[in-house]
XYZ file of C-alpha atoms in Angstrom:
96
model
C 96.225 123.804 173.972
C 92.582 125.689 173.920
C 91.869 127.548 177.193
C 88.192 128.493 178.014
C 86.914 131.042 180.131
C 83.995 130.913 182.018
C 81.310 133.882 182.138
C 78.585 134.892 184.876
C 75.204 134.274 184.554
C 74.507 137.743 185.305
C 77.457 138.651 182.496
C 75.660 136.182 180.172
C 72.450 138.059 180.478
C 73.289 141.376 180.777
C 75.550 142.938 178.023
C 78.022 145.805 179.409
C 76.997 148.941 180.194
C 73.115 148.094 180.046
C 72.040 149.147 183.159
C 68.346 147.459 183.913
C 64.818 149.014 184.711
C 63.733 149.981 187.595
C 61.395 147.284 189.183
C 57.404 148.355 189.234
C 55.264 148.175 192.329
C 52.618 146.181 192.352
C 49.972 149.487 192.318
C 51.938 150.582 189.151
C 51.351 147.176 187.785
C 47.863 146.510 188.587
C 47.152 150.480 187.037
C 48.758 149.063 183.876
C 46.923 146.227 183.683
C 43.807 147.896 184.303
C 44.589 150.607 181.425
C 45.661 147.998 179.086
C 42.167 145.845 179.596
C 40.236 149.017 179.243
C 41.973 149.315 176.315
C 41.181 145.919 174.458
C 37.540 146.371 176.000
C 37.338 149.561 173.676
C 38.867 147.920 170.718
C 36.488 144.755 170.935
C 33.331 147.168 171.619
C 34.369 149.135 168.185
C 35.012 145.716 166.456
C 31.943 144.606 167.598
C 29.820 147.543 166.186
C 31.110 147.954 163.271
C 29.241 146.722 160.142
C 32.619 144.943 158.216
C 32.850 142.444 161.491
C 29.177 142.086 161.599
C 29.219 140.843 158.088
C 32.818 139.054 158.150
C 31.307 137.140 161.087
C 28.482 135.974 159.269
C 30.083 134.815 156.371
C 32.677 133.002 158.963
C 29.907 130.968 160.614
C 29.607 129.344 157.372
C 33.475 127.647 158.105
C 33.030 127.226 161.626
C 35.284 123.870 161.394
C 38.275 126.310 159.866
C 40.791 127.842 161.016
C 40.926 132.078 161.315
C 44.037 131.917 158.818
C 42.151 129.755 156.253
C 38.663 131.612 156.816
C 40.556 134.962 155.989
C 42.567 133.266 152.711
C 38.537 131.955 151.466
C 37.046 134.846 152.249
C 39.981 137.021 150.268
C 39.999 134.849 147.387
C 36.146 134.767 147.116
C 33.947 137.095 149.502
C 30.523 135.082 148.417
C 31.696 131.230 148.304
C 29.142 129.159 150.425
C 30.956 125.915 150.319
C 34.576 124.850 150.148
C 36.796 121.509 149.068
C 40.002 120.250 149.706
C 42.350 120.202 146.371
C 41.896 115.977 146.848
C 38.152 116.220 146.697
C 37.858 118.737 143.406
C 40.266 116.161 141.653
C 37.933 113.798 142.475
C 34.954 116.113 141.119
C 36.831 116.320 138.036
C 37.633 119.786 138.236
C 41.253 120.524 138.066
């Protein structure tokens, strides 16, 4: 015969001897929350200044209808390339 035993939900979630954090007030949270969106403000204003976004923004207008993944991989494989095809569509151009 196979006995079970049943556990806590509070044993299930908490392994022993983990004690947990302390619980933030809501000032301490909204002073985190301000520091971390000053934060990303800072990091967009430099991204936004500097000449490599400038210029990977321009060539990304060009594939406005792709996604940032598939921009990146055309843009990696060839920095200049003003159009781009689906492998279906070169087979069709006769270019394998």
């Amino acid at each position: 015969m196979i006995t079970t035993t049943r556990t806590t939900k509070t044993a299930a979630r908490r392994p022993a001897g983990k004690t947990s954090t302390p619980r933030r007030t809501i000032e301490e949270k909204k002073a985190q929350a301000a520091a971390l969106h000053e934060s990303i403000a800072t990091q967009v204003e430099s991204l936004r200044d500097s000449e490599r976004w400038t210029a990977f923004l321009a060539r990304a207008s060009a594939f406005h209808a792709y996604s940032l993944g598939n921009v990146s991989l055309i843009l990696g494989q060839r920095p200049d390339a003003s159009r781009v095809a689906g492998f279906g569509k070169w087979q069709g151009l006769g270019r394998r």
